[in-house]
Amino acid sequence: MGGGIGGLALGAGLRREGYEVAVFDRDTDVTATGGYHITLDGRAQQALAQLVEPAIMRRLRASASALRLRDRDAFFDRRGRLLGHGPDLSASSSIDVDRITLRMLLAEAVGEDLNLGRAVAGVAVAGHGMPQVRFTDATAVAADLVVGADGTHSVIARHLASGPTNRPAGIIGFSGRTRRADLGLAEQQRLGTRSTMGIGPRGAALYIGFLDPVGNAALDAPELSMSITTGPTYIWGAMFPESTHTDVLRHLHGAALQEALIDRFRGRGWAPHTLEIIARADPTSVAAFRFNAASTHAAELAPWAASRVTALGDAVHATPPTAGMGAGAAIQDAADLLTHLRTVTESTNTITDAVGSYETQLRRRGSDVLSAAMKTVRLILATNTALGAAATATLSPVLATAAALANHAATRTRTSPRNPGPSHLRRGSPR
């Protein structure tokens, strides 16, 4: 139940192996999806390759931006001063892809087994012991196995857990898309062809991701590309602690929301040029969303006994986007579940046994992904305390100065001529 990334990936994998499968989603159009780009690391890509045909993987890579082809990520303060760099990406196998593109590819792999415009109302066990899903249109369907892939507000997972499986993380996010060409030359040069992160005092943060599936294509096969991003683009996310003041912004849209965000950052001391990315965004792309998170403790994830009803992805381990790992984890969940279902036999290993083994792995992976994502959430929230705000304001100039000195030293090392040592003969010196 659910036609997001995880549900479609599982449906594609089950169909590929000959299972009778049906995927249901409340959306009426697969392109009507929130979010903008997804990062898939090597593990997520390996998992997806187990679920879809090689041709789908080739089209995915032709539509994706390779992290190894972009510059090292950078960290800035609210004044736009460089604080440091992320790890070297030259050996990275990770890719970034538009969420809509990935969803379209997976929907194609599921084919006629995808049923759109069907919203789940509940789940129960029928008289013959098989789970039965009820839809809001009063219809129902029974199955040997029901998998809730219906996201953060999952009806299926709520039924299994007898309550919510996550809660607000304390952050409200705002996202948008800005073409690189729409920025002034100075900001283009400062941001570069890389992703950046800036955190300032009082809980204000701005992530700017760089996506270029054409110039940085993971697979040079433009005839296969399905990317909706056709040129260098920044996908940005503004973050503020949840409060009554921030909640007001969630009801704004387009240009009004852009102006409100810029005013909020300015009120926290951000330099005007750092906010150009928001001011020059496509107004129709700007949206608000709440960060929700499940527990980081594995024992508290999927708190139910194994049965013929289970769940995957955000339905179990709702993950803030701060680590870029949520969609990849859902794909890995789907691949793991399929692997365990292959062990089912008529006599020795039941569907419930397979689900139990799967859920053990699900809890461990969910805990790892959530722990990584919550580090950034907690850092942002820490700057919203009196001590955190003072520390951020004090340390940022020190780190910026250190970064500037390091860059200056590196530049001198690269440009200085080689100094000949004593063993080198100089012109005019006696032999």
XYZ file of C-alpha atoms in Angstrom:
431
model
C 0.000 0.000 0.000
C 1.670 3.187 -1.199
C 3.175 4.175 -4.534
C 6.110 6.214 -3.331
C 9.697 5.186 -3.987
C 9.759 2.213 -1.587
C 6.359 0.815 -2.533
C 7.014 1.047 -6.262
C 10.473 -0.503 -5.867
C 8.989 -3.467 -3.996
C 6.165 -3.813 -6.511
C 8.649 -3.824 -9.388
C 10.785 -6.464 -7.681
C 7.844 -8.740 -6.877
C 6.500 -8.451 -10.403
C 9.922 -9.166 -11.899
C 10.096 -12.438 -9.926
C 6.638 -13.574 -10.984
C 4.586 -12.772 -7.880
C 1.018 -11.606 -8.273
C 1.190 -8.039 -6.997
C -0.956 -4.905 -6.761
C 0.321 -1.479 -5.749
C -2.242 1.079 -4.583
C -1.683 4.816 -4.119
C -3.977 7.743 -3.388
C -2.277 9.960 -6.011
C -3.883 10.096 -9.421
C -0.635 11.101 -11.161
C 2.856 9.739 -10.388
C 4.397 13.111 -11.240
C 2.367 14.747 -8.441
C 4.945 14.135 -5.752
C 6.616 16.243 -3.095
C 10.345 16.699 -2.758
C 12.836 17.489 -5.476
C 15.927 15.292 -5.599
C 17.018 12.034 -4.078
C 20.506 10.779 -3.302
C 21.155 7.072 -3.881
C 24.438 5.738 -2.516
C 26.098 2.552 -3.713
C 24.060 0.326 -1.380
C 20.760 1.786 -2.548
C 21.738 1.367 -6.197
C 22.762 -2.251 -5.627
C 19.428 -2.888 -3.920
C 17.503 -1.257 -6.759
C 19.400 -3.346 -9.318
C 17.907 -6.428 -7.624
C 14.402 -5.080 -8.121
C 14.280 -3.660 -11.658
C 15.489 -4.655 -15.101
C 18.992 -3.529 -16.198
C 17.398 -1.248 -18.802
C 15.684 0.720 -16.022
C 18.992 1.105 -14.186
C 20.660 2.426 -17.335
C 17.920 5.001 -17.832
C 18.188 5.980 -14.176
C 21.929 6.574 -14.418
C 21.502 8.489 -17.681
C 19.007 10.721 -15.836
C 21.119 11.177 -12.705
C 23.903 13.508 -11.611
C 27.121 11.832 -10.414
C 28.499 13.194 -7.145
C 32.044 12.306 -8.233
C 31.823 14.931 -10.995
C 30.996 17.869 -8.756
C 33.210 19.924 -6.459
C 33.697 19.092 -2.784
C 30.794 20.184 -0.627
C 31.311 23.345 1.433
C 30.119 24.827 4.732
C 29.383 28.549 5.090
C 28.298 30.856 7.869
C 25.409 33.323 7.687
C 27.715 35.934 6.144
C 28.644 33.590 3.302
C 32.159 33.011 4.643
C 33.688 29.624 3.931
C 34.107 27.494 7.082
C 35.350 24.226 5.590
C 34.797 21.453 3.083
C 33.188 18.059 3.015
C 34.959 14.827 2.047
C 36.559 14.175 -1.328
C 33.839 12.884 -3.700
C 36.084 11.801 -6.578
C 35.637 8.105 -5.737
C 31.954 8.341 -4.768
C 29.475 6.048 -6.492
C 26.472 8.049 -5.253
C 24.051 9.736 -7.616
C 21.396 12.448 -7.331
C 18.168 12.131 -9.291
C 14.892 14.055 -9.511
C 12.264 12.401 -7.334
C 9.710 12.654 -10.147
C 12.093 10.972 -12.592
C 12.753 8.051 -10.252
C 9.070 7.637 -9.485
C 8.197 7.605 -13.192
C 10.812 4.934 -13.909
C 9.596 2.736 -11.049
C 5.951 3.205 -12.029
C 6.852 2.028 -15.523
C 8.483 -1.062 -14.013
C 5.317 -1.844 -12.021
C 3.197 -1.326 -15.119
C -0.485 -2.277 -15.028
C -0.151 -3.512 -11.449
C -0.135 0.113 -10.253
C -3.573 1.308 -9.148
C -3.814 5.091 -8.721
C -6.518 7.102 -6.964
C -7.029 4.471 -4.226
C -6.662 5.731 -0.642
C -6.365 3.235 2.215
C -8.901 3.516 5.044
C -7.842 0.557 7.193
C -6.648 -3.024 7.414
C -8.066 -6.059 9.192
C -7.806 -9.846 9.199
C -10.560 -11.610 7.291
C -12.275 -14.743 8.515
C -9.923 -17.008 6.562
C -6.873 -15.484 8.279
C -5.729 -13.375 5.336
C -5.243 -9.626 5.739
C -7.797 -7.414 4.040
C -7.305 -3.768 3.104
C -10.251 -1.372 3.012
C -10.245 1.711 0.792
C -12.029 5.011 1.241
C -14.319 4.172 -1.680
C -15.705 1.276 0.434
C -14.032 -1.420 -1.660
C -11.678 -4.009 -0.166
C -8.952 -6.393 -1.294
C -7.470 -9.454 0.422
C -3.881 -10.650 0.021
C -1.361 -13.172 1.322
C 0.849 -10.256 2.413
C 0.118 -6.548 2.919
C 3.016 -4.078 2.995
C 2.482 -0.537 4.195
C 4.628 1.776 2.117
C 2.296 4.711 2.709
C 4.777 7.116 4.260
C 5.060 9.113 7.444
C 1.331 9.058 8.181
C 0.944 5.378 7.304
C -2.475 3.868 7.966
C -0.955 0.369 7.858
C 1.884 1.055 10.327
C -0.460 2.927 12.683
C -2.684 -0.169 12.724
C 0.268 -2.441 13.487
C 1.685 -0.186 16.211
C -1.720 0.803 17.622
C -0.634 4.428 17.293
C 1.758 6.797 15.512
C 5.206 5.486 14.537
C 6.871 8.915 14.518
C 6.503 12.459 15.825
C 7.499 16.000 14.792
C 11.286 16.457 14.925
C 11.060 20.134 15.894
C 12.035 21.555 12.481
C 9.944 23.079 9.697
C 11.515 22.882 6.236
C 10.978 25.032 3.154
C 12.261 23.984 -0.254
C 12.578 25.345 -3.764
C 14.455 25.209 -7.077
C 16.714 27.923 -8.497
C 18.451 27.717 -11.858
C 22.152 28.485 -11.561
C 21.926 30.852 -14.536
C 19.360 32.984 -12.675
C 21.900 33.911 -9.973
C 24.362 36.757 -10.229
C 27.925 35.894 -11.194
C 29.249 36.446 -7.651
C 26.840 33.934 -6.124
C 27.426 31.459 -8.927
C 31.130 31.581 -8.144
C 30.638 31.355 -4.372
C 28.265 28.412 -4.514
C 30.072 26.667 -7.350
C 29.119 23.261 -8.718
C 28.734 21.658 -5.313
C 26.297 21.308 -2.440
C 26.621 23.669 0.508
C 25.287 23.981 4.050
C 25.023 27.056 6.237
C 23.925 27.134 9.889
C 23.579 30.360 11.824
C 22.503 31.386 15.325
C 18.923 30.990 16.520
C 18.190 27.846 14.557
C 18.390 29.157 10.998
C 19.914 26.816 8.401
C 20.112 26.752 4.617
C 21.079 23.679 2.571
C 21.771 24.173 -1.145
C 22.098 21.044 -3.261
C 23.573 21.105 -6.770
C 21.971 19.015 -9.492
C 23.148 18.772 -13.102
C 21.965 15.532 -14.754
C 23.090 16.817 -18.144
C 26.613 18.129 -17.542
C 27.356 15.652 -14.722
C 25.413 12.644 -16.013
C 26.270 9.397 -14.243
C 25.922 7.640 -17.606
C 26.683 9.524 -20.818
C 23.652 8.398 -22.793
C 21.441 11.452 -23.382
C 19.047 9.449 -25.557
C 18.042 7.506 -22.401
C 17.615 10.471 -20.076
C 14.243 11.160 -18.436
C 15.466 13.947 -16.165
C 13.086 16.842 -15.584
C 16.089 18.992 -14.664
C 17.698 20.082 -17.931
C 20.502 22.349 -16.701
C 22.568 23.227 -13.623
C 20.088 23.772 -10.800
C 20.243 24.403 -7.067
C 17.709 22.530 -4.939
C 17.609 24.362 -1.618
C 16.085 23.737 1.765
C 15.612 26.370 4.480
C 15.138 25.150 8.045
C 13.828 26.804 11.214
C 12.826 25.438 14.632
C 9.117 24.731 14.861
C 7.200 27.508 16.628
C 4.001 29.502 16.312
C 5.929 32.093 14.273
C 7.311 29.460 11.905
C 3.969 27.682 11.603
C 2.494 30.861 10.089
C 4.858 30.468 7.134
C 3.487 27.016 6.337
C 0.239 28.613 5.137
C 1.986 30.877 2.622
C 2.782 30.005 -0.988
C 4.878 31.207 -3.913
C 6.275 34.737 -3.837
C 4.665 35.507 -0.470
C 6.482 32.561 1.113
C 9.764 33.569 -0.551
C 9.555 37.080 0.902
C 8.638 35.763 4.339
C 11.614 33.380 4.331
C 14.013 36.122 3.291
C 12.676 38.383 6.066
C 13.092 35.576 8.600
C 16.723 35.002 7.607
C 17.490 38.731 7.557
C 16.100 39.006 11.070
C 18.686 36.437 12.125
C 21.566 38.379 10.609
C 22.070 36.603 7.277
C 23.862 38.594 4.597
C 21.639 39.653 1.654
C 23.744 37.859 -0.981
C 23.325 34.494 0.802
C 19.549 34.829 0.320
C 19.688 35.408 -3.433
C 19.149 31.678 -3.890
C 15.673 32.066 -2.338
C 14.849 35.375 -4.031
C 15.642 34.002 -7.522
C 13.796 30.696 -7.085
C 10.887 29.612 -9.252
C 7.942 30.779 -7.056
C 5.844 27.753 -8.033
C 8.525 25.430 -6.615
C 8.611 26.901 -3.093
C 6.837 24.768 -0.480
C 6.788 24.037 3.247
C 6.900 20.710 5.082
C 7.349 19.442 8.621
C 10.227 17.179 9.615
C 8.964 14.010 11.288
C 11.206 11.371 12.841
C 10.845 7.908 14.328
C 12.950 6.738 17.256
C 16.692 6.270 16.706
C 16.548 3.141 18.900
C 16.209 -0.057 16.882
C 14.160 -1.787 19.593
C 11.486 0.917 19.304
C 11.062 0.605 15.531
C 8.364 -1.685 14.106
C 7.063 -2.396 17.649
C 4.822 -5.286 16.696
C 4.923 -9.050 16.289
C 5.637 -10.417 12.819
C 2.547 -11.268 10.788
C 1.200 -11.148 7.242
C 1.080 -7.356 7.523
C 4.293 -5.323 7.604
C 5.674 -1.970 6.471
C 8.753 -0.300 5.026
C 10.426 3.080 4.551
C 9.032 6.161 6.279
C 6.050 4.173 7.492
C 8.482 2.552 9.950
C 11.564 4.779 10.169
C 10.347 8.266 9.178
C 13.582 10.134 8.472
C 14.233 13.875 8.125
C 15.945 14.767 4.823
C 19.055 16.044 6.611
C 21.157 12.990 5.728
C 19.766 12.351 2.248
C 19.257 8.666 3.050
C 15.498 8.141 3.469
C 14.580 7.031 -0.059
C 17.684 4.855 -0.347
C 16.783 3.127 2.907
C 13.252 2.420 1.633
C 14.686 0.810 -1.505
C 16.973 -1.346 0.643
C 13.962 -2.327 2.776
C 12.164 -3.471 -0.373
C 15.140 -5.528 -1.577
C 15.555 -7.164 1.840
C 11.881 -8.097 2.043
C 12.004 -9.687 -1.394
C 15.140 -11.617 -0.428
C 13.415 -13.074 2.642
C 10.228 -13.906 0.723
C 12.319 -16.100 -1.564
C 12.921 -18.388 1.433
C 9.220 -19.136 1.902
C 8.259 -22.785 1.395
C 4.976 -24.592 1.911
C 6.163 -26.489 4.985
C 9.288 -25.150 6.682
C 9.431 -21.351 6.306
C 6.233 -19.337 6.323
C 5.469 -15.802 5.173
C 5.376 -14.753 8.831
C 8.859 -16.256 9.374
C 10.188 -14.329 6.374
C 8.594 -11.105 7.622
C 10.103 -11.608 11.077
C 13.618 -11.930 9.628
C 13.044 -8.914 7.408
C 11.819 -6.744 10.278
C 14.958 -7.508 12.285
C 17.080 -6.007 9.494
C 14.565 -3.201 9.027
C 15.002 -2.051 12.627
C 18.803 -1.996 12.430
C 18.905 -0.058 9.174
C 16.239 2.380 10.339
C 18.207 3.113 13.505
C 21.406 3.777 11.556
C 19.743 6.124 9.050
C 17.822 8.024 11.714
C 20.902 8.453 13.896
C 22.740 10.083 10.972
C 19.831 12.358 10.039
C 19.126 13.504 13.591
C 22.681 14.779 14.113
C 21.992 17.767 11.874
C 18.517 18.289 13.357
C 19.964 18.423 16.875
C 22.730 20.790 15.758
C 20.198 23.209 14.290
C 18.063 23.059 17.423
C 21.131 23.566 19.633
C 21.873 26.901 17.951
C 18.420 28.074 19.035
C 19.488 28.169 22.701
C 21.186 31.190 24.271
C 24.457 29.287 24.649
C 24.234 27.739 21.177
C 23.498 31.053 19.489
C 26.427 32.745 21.246
C 28.784 29.899 20.405
C 27.755 29.903 16.737
C 28.167 33.663 16.424
C 31.580 33.554 18.153
C 33.094 30.527 16.450
C 31.996 31.250 12.861
C 34.485 34.127 12.285
C 37.291 32.048 13.815
C 36.545 29.086 11.548
C 36.183 31.399 8.539
C 39.601 32.940 9.218
C 41.187 29.508 9.617
C 39.599 28.339 6.350
C 40.811 31.476 4.534
C 44.380 30.976 5.797
C 44.319 27.315 4.783
C 43.058 28.191 1.301
C 45.694 30.913 0.958
C 48.458 28.502 1.949
C 47.167 25.881 -0.476
C 47.029 28.441 -3.295
C 50.609 29.548 -2.636
C 51.753 25.926 -2.648
C 50.111 25.332 -6.022
C 51.428 28.503 -7.658
C 54.937 28.873 -6.174
C 57.820 27.840 -8.512
C 59.896 24.926 -7.442
C 62.825 26.039 -5.328
C 65.946 24.269 -6.622
C 67.855 22.537 -3.859
C 71.628 22.477 -3.321
C 72.087 19.517 -5.596
C 70.675 21.426 -8.603
C 73.127 23.269 -10.857
C 72.301 26.917 -11.353
C 73.210 28.901 -14.442
C 76.687 30.382 -14.049
C 77.658 28.257 -11.054
C 81.038 26.580 -11.149
C 81.151 22.897 -11.856
